[in-house]
Coordinates of C-alpha atoms and ligand atoms in Angstrom, one line a residue:
M1046 CA -39.7 4.3 8.6
R1047 CA -36.8 5.0 6.4
T1048 CA -34.6 7.3 8.4
A1049 CA -31.0 6.2 8.2
D1050 CA -28.6 8.1 5.8
I1051 CA -26.2 5.1 5.7
G1052 CA -25.9 1.6 7.3
V1053 CA -23.0 -0.5 8.4
V1054 CA -23.1 -4.3 8.3
G1055 CA -20.4 -5.9 10.5
L1056 CA -19.7 -4.4 13.8
A1057 CA -16.3 -5.7 14.8
V1058 CA -13.6 -3.2 15.4
M1059 CA -13.6 -1.5 12.0
G1060 CA -17.3 -1.4 11.4
S1061 CA -18.3 -0.2 14.8
N1062 CA -15.7 2.6 14.7
L1063 CA -16.8 3.6 11.2
A1064 CA -20.5 3.6 12.4
R1065 CA -19.5 5.8 15.3
N1066 CA -17.6 8.2 13.0
F1067 CA -20.7 8.5 10.8
A1068 CA -22.9 9.2 13.8
R1069 CA -20.5 11.7 15.2
H1070 CA -20.7 13.6 12.0
G1071 CA -24.5 13.9 12.3
F1072 CA -25.5 11.1 10.0
T1073 CA -28.3 8.7 11.1
V1074 CA -26.7 5.3 10.9
A1075 CA -28.4 1.9 10.6
V1076 CA -26.3 -0.8 12.2
Y1077 CA -26.5 -4.6 11.8
N1078 CA -24.3 -7.4 12.9
R1079 CA -24.8 -11.2 12.3
T1080 CA -24.4 -11.7 16.1
Y1081 CA -26.9 -9.3 17.5
A1082 CA -25.1 -9.0 20.9
K1083 CA -22.4 -7.0 19.2
T1084 CA -25.0 -4.5 18.0
Q1085 CA -26.4 -4.2 21.4
E1086 CA -22.9 -3.7 22.8
L1087 CA -22.3 -0.9 20.4
I1088 CA -25.5 0.9 21.3
A1089 CA -24.9 0.3 25.0
E1090 CA -21.4 1.6 25.0
H1091 CA -21.4 4.3 22.3
G1092 CA -25.1 5.1 21.7
G1093 CA -24.4 8.6 22.9
D1094 CA -22.2 9.2 19.9
G1095 CA -25.2 10.1 17.8
D1096 CA -28.2 8.7 16.1
F1097 CA -28.1 4.9 15.6
V1098 CA -30.9 2.7 14.2
P1099 CA -30.1 -0.9 15.4
S1100 CA -31.8 -3.9 13.8
E1101 CA -31.7 -7.6 14.7
E1102 CA -32.9 -8.6 11.3
L1103 CA -31.2 -7.7 7.9
A1104 CA -34.6 -7.0 6.4
D1105 CA -35.3 -4.4 9.1
F1106 CA -31.9 -2.9 8.6
V1107 CA -32.5 -2.5 4.9
A1108 CA -36.0 -1.1 5.5
S1109 CA -34.5 1.6 7.8
L1110 CA -32.3 3.1 5.1
K1111 CA -33.3 6.2 3.1
R1112 CA -33.4 5.7 -0.7
P1113 CA -31.2 5.3 -2.6
R1114 CA -30.1 2.9 0.2
K1115 CA -26.4 2.8 1.2
A1116 CA -25.1 -0.1 3.1
M1117 CA -21.4 -0.3 4.0
I1118 CA -20.1 -3.8 4.6
M1119 CA -17.2 -4.2 7.1
V1120 CA -17.0 -8.0 7.4
Q1121 CA -14.2 -10.5 6.9
A1122 CA -12.9 -10.4 3.3
G1123 CA -13.7 -13.4 1.1
K1124 CA -16.7 -15.7 1.5
A1125 CA -18.3 -13.6 4.4
T1126 CA -18.3 -10.6 2.1
D1127 CA -19.9 -12.6 -0.8
A1128 CA -22.6 -13.9 1.6
V1129 CA -23.4 -10.6 3.0
I1130 CA -23.6 -9.0 -0.5
E1131 CA -26.0 -11.7 -1.7
S1132 CA -28.3 -11.3 1.4
L1133 CA -28.3 -7.5 1.0
A1134 CA -28.8 -7.5 -2.8
E1135 CA -31.9 -9.7 -2.4
L1136 CA -33.5 -7.0 -0.2
M1137 CA -32.4 -4.0 -2.2
E1138 CA -33.8 -2.3 -5.3
P1139 CA -32.1 -0.8 -8.4
G1140 CA -30.3 2.4 -7.6
D1141 CA -29.3 1.2 -4.2
M1142 CA -25.7 1.0 -3.1
I1143 CA -23.6 -1.7 -1.5
I1144 CA -20.2 -0.4 -0.3
D1145 CA -17.5 -2.9 0.6
G1146 CA -14.9 -1.3 2.9
G1147 CA -13.1 -4.5 3.7
N1148 CA -9.7 -5.5 2.4
A1149 CA -11.0 -7.2 -0.9
H1150 CA -8.8 -8.3 -3.8
F1151 CA -9.6 -5.8 -6.6
E1152 CA -10.5 -8.7 -8.9
N1153 CA -13.2 -9.8 -6.6
T1154 CA -14.4 -6.3 -6.5
R1155 CA -14.5 -6.2 -10.3
R1156 CA -16.5 -9.5 -10.3
R1157 CA -18.9 -8.3 -7.6
E1158 CA -19.4 -4.9 -9.3
A1159 CA -20.2 -6.6 -12.7
A1160 CA -22.7 -9.0 -11.1
L1161 CA -24.5 -6.3 -9.2
R1162 CA -24.5 -3.9 -12.0
E1163 CA -26.7 -6.5 -13.9
R1164 CA -29.2 -6.2 -11.1
G1165 CA -29.1 -2.5 -11.2
I1166 CA -27.3 -2.2 -7.9
H1167 CA -24.2 0.1 -7.4
F1168 CA -21.3 -1.7 -5.9
V1169 CA -18.6 0.5 -4.4
G1170 CA -15.4 -1.3 -3.5
T1171 CA -13.5 1.1 -1.2
G1172 CA -10.2 1.0 0.5
V1173 CA -10.2 2.2 4.1
S1174 CA -6.8 2.9 5.7
G1175 CA -5.8 4.0 9.1
G1176 CA -6.7 1.0 11.2
E1177 CA -9.2 1.2 14.0
E1178 CA -8.1 4.6 15.2
G1179 CA -8.4 6.0 11.6
A1180 CA -11.9 4.4 11.3
L1181 CA -13.1 6.2 14.3
N1182 CA -11.4 9.6 13.9
G1183 CA -10.9 9.9 10.1
P1184 CA -9.5 7.4 7.7
S1185 CA -8.1 7.8 4.3
I1186 CA -10.8 6.4 2.0
M1187 CA -10.3 5.1 -1.5
P1188 CA -13.6 4.5 -3.3
G1189 CA -14.1 2.9 -6.7
G1190 CA -17.5 2.5 -8.4
S1191 CA -19.8 4.5 -10.6
A1192 CA -19.7 8.3 -10.8
E1193 CA -23.4 8.2 -10.2
S1194 CA -23.1 6.4 -6.9
Y1195 CA -20.4 8.9 -5.7
E1196 CA -22.8 11.8 -6.2
S1197 CA -24.8 10.9 -3.1
L1198 CA -22.3 8.7 -1.3
G1199 CA -19.2 10.9 -1.8
P1200 CA -20.3 13.7 0.5
I1201 CA -20.9 11.2 3.4
L1202 CA -17.6 9.5 3.0
E1203 CA -15.8 12.8 2.6
A1204 CA -17.3 14.1 5.8
I1205 CA -16.0 11.3 7.9
S1206 CA -12.6 11.0 6.1
A1207 CA -9.3 12.4 7.4
K1208 CA -8.4 15.9 6.3
A1209 CA -5.1 16.8 4.7
P1210 CA -3.2 19.7 6.2
D1211 CA -4.7 22.1 3.7
G1212 CA -8.2 20.9 4.7
T1213 CA -9.0 18.7 1.7
P1214 CA -10.9 15.5 2.5
C1215 CA -8.7 12.3 2.1
C1216 CA -11.4 10.7 0.0
T1217 CA -11.8 10.9 -3.8
R1218 CA -13.5 8.6 -6.3
L1219 CA -10.6 6.9 -8.0
G1220 CA -12.4 5.2 -10.9
P1221 CA -14.8 2.4 -11.7
D1222 CA -15.1 -1.2 -10.3
G1223 CA -11.9 -2.3 -8.7
A1224 CA -10.0 1.0 -8.9
G1225 CA -10.4 1.9 -5.2
H1226 CA -9.3 -1.5 -3.9
F1227 CA -6.4 -1.5 -6.3
V1228 CA -5.1 1.7 -5.0
K1229 CA -5.6 0.5 -1.4
M1230 CA -3.6 -2.6 -2.3
V1231 CA -0.7 -0.5 -3.7
H1232 CA -0.9 1.7 -0.6
N1233 CA -0.3 -1.4 1.5
G1234 CA 2.5 -2.5 -0.7
I1235 CA 4.2 0.8 -0.3
E1236 CA 3.6 0.4 3.5
Y1237 CA 5.5 -2.9 3.4
S1238 CA 8.3 -1.2 1.6
D1239 CA 8.5 1.8 3.9
M1240 CA 8.5 -0.4 7.0
Q1241 CA 11.3 -2.6 5.6
L1242 CA 13.4 0.5 4.8
I1243 CA 12.9 1.9 8.2
G1244 CA 13.8 -1.6 9.6
E1245 CA 17.0 -1.6 7.6
A1246 CA 18.0 1.9 8.8
Y1247 CA 17.5 0.7 12.4
D1248 CA 19.6 -2.4 11.8
L1249 CA 22.4 -0.4 10.3
L1250 CA 22.5 2.1 13.1
R1251 CA 22.1 -0.6 15.8
R1252 CA 24.3 -3.4 14.5
G1253 CA 26.5 -1.2 12.3
A1254 CA 27.0 1.8 14.4
G1255 CA 26.2 0.3 17.8
I1256 CA 23.7 2.9 18.8
E1257 CA 21.3 1.7 21.5
P1258 CA 17.4 1.8 21.1
T1259 CA 16.9 4.8 23.5
E1260 CA 19.3 6.9 21.5
L1261 CA 17.8 5.6 18.2
S1262 CA 14.4 6.6 19.4
K1263 CA 15.7 10.2 19.7
I1264 CA 17.3 10.0 16.2
F1265 CA 14.0 8.9 14.6
S1266 CA 12.1 11.6 16.5
E1267 CA 14.5 14.1 15.2
W1268 CA 14.2 12.8 11.6
N1269 CA 10.4 13.1 12.0
T1270 CA 10.9 16.8 12.2
G1271 CA 12.5 17.0 8.7
D1272 CA 12.0 15.5 5.2
L1273 CA 11.1 12.1 6.7
D1274 CA 8.2 13.5 8.7
S1275 CA 5.7 10.6 8.6
Y1276 CA 3.5 8.4 10.7
L1277 CA 5.7 5.3 10.4
I1278 CA 8.9 7.3 11.5
E1279 CA 6.9 8.7 14.4
I1280 CA 5.7 5.3 15.6
T1281 CA 9.2 3.8 15.1
A1282 CA 10.5 6.3 17.6
E1283 CA 7.8 5.3 20.0
V1284 CA 8.5 1.6 19.7
L1285 CA 12.3 2.0 20.0
G1286 CA 11.8 4.2 23.1
H1287 CA 9.6 1.6 24.8
T1288 CA 11.0 -0.6 27.7
D1289 CA 9.6 -4.0 28.3
A1290 CA 8.0 -3.9 31.8
A1291 CA 8.7 -7.6 32.6
T1292 CA 12.4 -7.6 31.8
G1293 CA 13.5 -4.0 31.8
K1294 CA 15.0 -4.5 28.3
P1295 CA 14.3 -2.5 25.3
F1296 CA 11.0 -3.7 23.9
V1297 CA 12.4 -4.3 20.5
D1298 CA 14.9 -6.8 22.0
V1299 CA 12.2 -9.1 23.5
V1300 CA 10.1 -9.3 20.3
L1301 CA 10.4 -12.4 18.2
D1302 CA 12.0 -11.3 14.9
Q1303 CA 9.6 -13.0 12.6
A1304 CA 7.4 -10.5 10.6
G1305 CA 3.8 -11.5 9.9
Q1306 CA 1.8 -10.6 6.8
K1307 CA -1.9 -10.7 5.9
G1308 CA -1.4 -10.8 2.1
T1309 CA -1.8 -7.4 0.6
G1310 CA 2.0 -7.0 0.0
R1311 CA 2.0 -10.4 -1.7
W1312 CA -1.0 -9.4 -3.9
T1313 CA 0.7 -6.2 -4.9
V1314 CA 3.8 -8.1 -6.0
Q1315 CA 1.7 -10.8 -7.8
I1316 CA -0.2 -8.2 -9.8
A1317 CA 3.0 -6.3 -10.5
L1318 CA 4.5 -9.4 -12.0
D1319 CA 1.4 -9.8 -14.2
L1320 CA 1.5 -6.2 -15.2
G1321 CA 5.3 -6.3 -15.8
V1322 CA 6.0 -3.4 -13.5
P1323 CA 9.3 -3.6 -11.4
V1324 CA 8.1 -2.9 -7.9
T1325 CA 11.4 -4.1 -6.5
G1326 CA 11.0 -2.3 -3.2
I1327 CA 7.7 -3.9 -2.4
A1328 CA 8.9 -7.3 -3.6
E1329 CA 12.0 -7.2 -1.4
A1330 CA 10.0 -6.1 1.6
T1331 CA 7.6 -8.9 1.1
F1332 CA 10.3 -11.5 0.7
A1333 CA 12.2 -10.0 3.7
R1334 CA 9.2 -10.8 5.9
A1335 CA 9.1 -14.3 4.4
L1336 CA 12.8 -14.7 5.1
S1337 CA 12.4 -13.6 8.7
S1338 CA 9.7 -16.2 9.2
G1339 CA 11.5 -19.0 7.4
T1340 CA 12.6 -20.5 10.7
R1341 CA 13.8 -23.8 9.2
Q1342 CA 16.3 -22.1 6.9
R1343 CA 17.4 -19.6 9.5
E1344 CA 18.0 -22.2 12.2
G1345 CA 20.0 -24.2 9.6
A1346 CA 22.1 -21.2 8.7
V1347 CA 22.9 -19.3 11.9
G1348 CA 26.3 -20.3 13.2
V1349 CA 27.0 -22.3 9.9
L1350 CA 27.2 -19.6 7.3
S1351 CA 30.1 -17.3 8.0
G1352 CA 30.5 -13.6 7.3
P1353 CA 31.3 -10.3 8.9
D1354 CA 29.0 -9.6 11.8
G1355 CA 28.3 -5.9 11.8
G1356 CA 31.8 -4.6 12.5
V1357 CA 33.1 -2.1 9.9
D1358 CA 34.7 1.3 9.8
L1359 CA 32.0 3.8 9.4
P1360 CA 32.3 7.4 8.1
E1361 CA 31.6 10.2 10.6
S1362 CA 28.5 11.1 8.6
F1363 CA 27.0 7.6 8.9
V1364 CA 23.8 8.6 10.8
D1365 CA 23.0 11.3 8.3
D1366 CA 24.1 9.0 5.4
V1367 CA 21.5 6.5 6.6
R1368 CA 18.8 9.2 6.8
Q1369 CA 19.5 10.3 3.2
A1370 CA 19.7 6.6 2.0
L1371 CA 16.3 6.1 3.6
Y1372 CA 14.8 9.1 2.0
A1373 CA 16.1 8.3 -1.5
S1374 CA 14.9 4.6 -1.2
K1375 CA 11.5 5.7 0.1
I1376 CA 11.1 7.9 -3.0
V1377 CA 12.0 5.0 -5.2
A1378 CA 9.4 2.8 -3.4
Y1379 CA 6.6 5.4 -4.0
A1380 CA 7.7 6.0 -7.6
Q1381 CA 7.4 2.2 -8.3
G1382 CA 3.9 2.1 -6.6
F1383 CA 2.7 4.9 -8.8
D1384 CA 4.1 3.1 -11.9
Q1385 CA 2.0 0.2 -10.9
I1386 CA -1.2 2.3 -10.7
A1387 CA -0.3 3.9 -14.1
A1388 CA 0.1 0.4 -15.6
A1389 CA -3.3 -0.7 -14.1
N1390 CA -4.9 2.3 -15.8
A1391 CA -3.6 1.0 -19.2
E1392 CA -4.7 -2.6 -18.4
F1393 CA -8.1 -2.1 -16.9
G1394 CA -9.1 1.0 -18.8
W1395 CA -9.1 3.1 -15.7
D1396 CA -8.1 6.7 -15.4
I1397 CA -6.9 6.9 -11.8
D1398 CA -5.4 10.3 -11.2
L1399 CA -2.0 9.9 -9.6
G1400 CA -2.1 13.3 -8.0
S1401 CA -5.4 12.4 -6.3
C1402 CA -3.9 9.2 -4.9
A1403 CA -1.0 11.1 -3.4
A1404 CA -3.3 13.7 -2.1
L1405 CA -5.6 11.3 -0.3
W1406 CA -2.7 9.5 1.3
R1407 CA -1.5 12.7 3.0
S1408 CA -3.6 12.1 6.2
G1409 CA -5.5 9.3 7.9
C1410 CA -3.6 6.3 6.4
I1411 CA -0.5 4.4 7.5
I1412 CA 1.8 5.8 4.8
R1413 CA 0.8 9.4 5.6
A1414 CA 3.9 11.6 5.2
G1415 CA 5.0 15.2 4.8
F1416 CA 6.6 14.5 1.4
L1417 CA 3.2 13.4 0.0
D1418 CA 2.6 17.1 -0.5
K1419 CA 5.6 17.2 -2.8
I1420 CA 4.4 14.0 -4.6
T1421 CA 0.9 15.5 -5.1
A1422 CA 2.4 18.7 -6.5
A1423 CA 4.7 16.7 -8.8
W1424 CA 1.9 14.7 -10.4
R1425 CA -0.5 17.6 -10.6
G1426 CA 2.2 19.8 -12.1
N1427 CA 3.0 17.1 -14.8
P1428 CA 0.6 14.1 -15.0
G1429 CA 2.7 12.9 -17.9
L1430 CA 5.8 12.3 -15.9
P1431 CA 7.5 9.1 -17.1
T1432 CA 8.5 8.4 -13.4
L1433 CA 8.2 10.3 -10.2
L1434 CA 12.0 10.4 -10.1
A1435 CA 11.9 12.6 -13.2
A1436 CA 10.0 15.4 -11.3
P1437 CA 12.6 18.1 -10.8
E1438 CA 12.2 18.2 -7.1
F1439 CA 12.7 14.5 -6.7
T1440 CA 15.6 14.4 -9.2
K1441 CA 17.3 16.9 -7.1
I1442 CA 16.7 15.0 -3.8
V1443 CA 18.0 11.7 -5.1
T1444 CA 20.9 13.3 -6.9
E1445 CA 22.0 15.0 -3.6
A1446 CA 21.4 11.8 -1.6
Q1447 CA 23.2 9.4 -3.8
D1448 CA 26.7 9.6 -2.5
A1449 CA 25.4 8.9 1.0
W1450 CA 23.1 6.2 -0.4
R1451 CA 26.1 4.5 -2.1
R1452 CA 28.2 4.8 1.1
V1453 CA 25.5 3.1 3.1
V1454 CA 24.9 0.3 0.7
S1455 CA 28.7 -0.4 0.5
A1456 CA 29.1 -0.3 4.3
A1457 CA 26.1 -2.7 4.7
V1458 CA 27.7 -5.1 2.3
Q1459 CA 31.1 -4.8 4.1
A1460 CA 29.4 -5.2 7.5
G1461 CA 27.3 -8.2 6.4
I1462 CA 24.1 -6.4 7.3
P1463 CA 21.3 -7.2 4.9
T1464 CA 19.7 -4.2 3.2
P1465 CA 17.6 -5.7 0.4
G1466 CA 15.3 -2.5 0.4
F1467 CA 18.1 0.1 0.1
S1468 CA 20.1 -2.1 -2.3
A1469 CA 17.2 -2.9 -4.6
A1470 CA 16.2 0.8 -4.7
L1471 CA 19.7 1.9 -5.6
A1472 CA 19.9 -0.8 -8.2
Y1473 CA 16.6 0.4 -9.7
Y1474 CA 17.9 3.9 -9.7
D1475 CA 21.1 2.9 -11.5
G1476 CA 19.1 0.7 -13.9
L1477 CA 16.8 3.5 -14.9
R1478 CA 19.7 6.0 -15.6
S1479 CA 21.9 3.5 -17.5
K1480 CA 22.3 4.4 -21.1
R1481 CA 23.0 0.7 -21.9
L1482 CA 21.8 -2.3 -20.0
P1483 CA 23.0 -5.9 -20.2
A1484 CA 19.5 -6.7 -21.7
A1485 CA 21.3 -6.6 -25.1
L1486 CA 23.3 -9.7 -24.1
I1487 CA 20.1 -11.3 -22.8
Q1488 CA 18.5 -10.8 -26.2
G1489 CA 21.5 -12.4 -27.8
Q1490 CA 21.1 -15.5 -25.5
R1491 CA 17.4 -15.7 -26.2
D1492 CA 18.0 -15.6 -29.9
F1493 CA 20.7 -18.2 -29.6
F1494 CA 18.7 -20.9 -27.7
G1495 CA 15.2 -20.1 -28.8
A1496 CA 15.3 -18.0 -32.0
H1497 CA 13.4 -15.3 -30.1
T1498 CA 14.8 -12.6 -32.4
Y1499 CA 16.2 -9.2 -31.6
K1500 CA 16.1 -5.6 -32.8
R1501 CA 19.2 -3.6 -33.7
V1502 CA 20.3 -0.2 -32.5
D1503 CA 21.2 0.9 -36.1
R1504 CA 18.3 -0.4 -38.2
E1505 CA 14.5 -0.9 -38.0
G1506 CA 13.3 -4.4 -38.2
T1507 CA 13.4 -7.8 -36.4
F1508 CA 16.5 -10.0 -36.8
H1509 CA 17.7 -13.5 -36.1
T1510 CA 21.2 -14.9 -36.3
E1511 CA 21.7 -18.5 -37.5
W1512 CA 23.7 -19.4 -34.4
S1513 CA 24.0 -23.1 -35.2
G1514 CA 24.8 -22.5 -38.8
D1515 CA 27.0 -20.0 -40.5
R1516 CA 26.0 -17.2 -38.1
S1517 CA 24.6 -15.1 -40.9
E1518 CA 21.8 -12.7 -39.9
T1519 CA 18.3 -12.6 -41.5
E1520 CA 15.7 -10.0 -41.3
L1521 CA 12.3 -11.3 -40.6
Ligands
LIG384 P1 -13.1 -9.0 10.9 O1 -12.3 -9.1 9.6 O2 -12.5 -9.7 12.1 O3 -14.6 -9.6 10.6 C1 -15.5 -9.7 11.7 C2 -16.9 -9.3 11.2 O4 -17.3 -10.1 10.1 C3 -17.9 -9.6 12.3 O5 -18.8 -8.5 12.3 C4 -18.5 -10.9 11.9 O6 -19.8 -11.0 12.5 C5 -18.6 -10.7 10.5 N1 -18.9 -11.9 9.7 C6 -18.1 -12.9 9.5 BR1 -16.4 -13.2 10.3 N2 -18.7 -13.9 8.7 C7 -19.9 -13.5 8.4 C8 -20.9 -13.9 7.6 N3 -20.8 -15.1 7.0 N4 -22.1 -13.2 7.6 C9 -22.1 -12.0 8.2 N5 -21.1 -11.4 8.9 C10 -20.0 -12.2 9.0 O7 -13.5 -7.4 11.3 P2 -12.5 -6.1 11.2 O8 -11.1 -6.4 11.8 O9 -13.3 -5.1 11.8 O10 -12.3 -5.9 9.6 C11 -13.5 -5.7 8.8 C12 -13.0 -5.5 7.4 O11 -12.1 -4.4 7.3 C13 -12.1 -6.7 6.9 O12 -12.3 -6.9 5.6 C14 -10.6 -6.2 7.1 O13 -9.7 -6.8 6.2 C15 -10.8 -4.7 6.8 N6 -9.9 -3.8 7.4 C16 -9.4 -4.0 8.6 C17 -8.5 -3.1 9.1 C18 -8.0 -3.3 10.5 O14 -7.1 -2.5 10.9 N7 -8.5 -4.3 11.3 C19 -8.1 -2.0 8.4 C20 -8.6 -1.8 7.2 C21 -9.5 -2.7 6.7 P3 -20.0 -11.9 13.9 O15 -19.8 -10.8 14.9 O16 -21.4 -12.4 13.8 O17 -19.0 -12.9 13.9

């Protein structure tokens, strides 16, 4: 009795919403959860969404799938995922597919794919973004895995995915093994960066310019109608406009200022360090969350370490300056994320198309934003761009924004308002455009203490100076 087009294992919030999304698109969906009560709950509450085939036993679940079988796992990342993969693999046959839609580390996905490939089973590690609402109504989907598996799986995933404004599904096969989860990880890293930058804009306007949350909510709403049009700006306006029912105060004032993290920002930075890619925006955002949560250090410093406390003369144009600084810094954050994906292509032998990444982030995911259309066009127009900032449209935007950007960073320093995201983005921009960097001096220091050698600007070759001797130079 093989009737189901696809199955979902793990019916917590993400799995049940994805299962409902499949069903609403006319697919017959097999559903299984370790605790059967959750399966029964899904059928009782949402059975009317479409055609579900519930099973209490995993063997019955597998038996209910059409060949080649497709089972999507939406369970807790880590050990639970390994356990479910093993149980499924024992019941499956060569040619079948196991799709992991959880937030797996891409190295785990590479390991799992290699192990299952030995057994003839396709393993598709796929990023799913958009939270529970996206899972139900159309997420951005970032699959890895074999081209062969995508032939039959792709149309099903594309059907339930978000659609970009031009109607294109926000789901594309990105490459083999860990490519999909890698792209999802970088997506989350950019999300960290974007949120930090918005937080800094808020802080500058609140503490620096003294604008109250209700007014700020209007400013962000207005920004959302222009270049900054994005989901994160939209929800920022909502959060700032919200009043706490219990106290009547702005909601943002009653929330403890300690940002949590589940680890994907940290992974992005760790891998970037291994790949040697400067993702300074993502790193600063991750560290800023850590600083906010470092209660011991903060308690020891508040009232002890002195400095200006927000008061500074600001230019008339300050609100618009902050908007421009935010836009320019955001472009840098995305440019760095794309650099990281390009570096992974070289390291892991992938061929992830940067234009396709930008295209599938246009809808459904947390970093969806109007300007991703421009980014998509930039990479598609010239896949060999050395950096997104070199695309003429983006060069123009950051060039036009830079006076405002510099005014904002200067004002922040004067006012004692921390802007690690804005400052790091501007420093990265200035670093990239500098004809000469102090790295020459660092090479001299390295040669001095460790005979690490250096290259010269005027001759080919590798050189060392006898620093502790007569300071003569030898060519090696
Ligand atoms: P959770 O991450 O909370 O996991 C709960 C599910 O895992 C339940 O179905 C539970 O079954 C099952 N499970 C566990 Br825990 N251990 C198991 C085991 N050993 N064997 C079988 N099943 C096991 O669910 P979620 O929040 O829906 O997220 C699912 C995945 O999607 C995660 O990897 C998450 O990182 C990822 N994700 C989440 C979001 C989001 O916004 N929440 C967004 C994108 C991706 P039980 O009912 O029997 O305990």
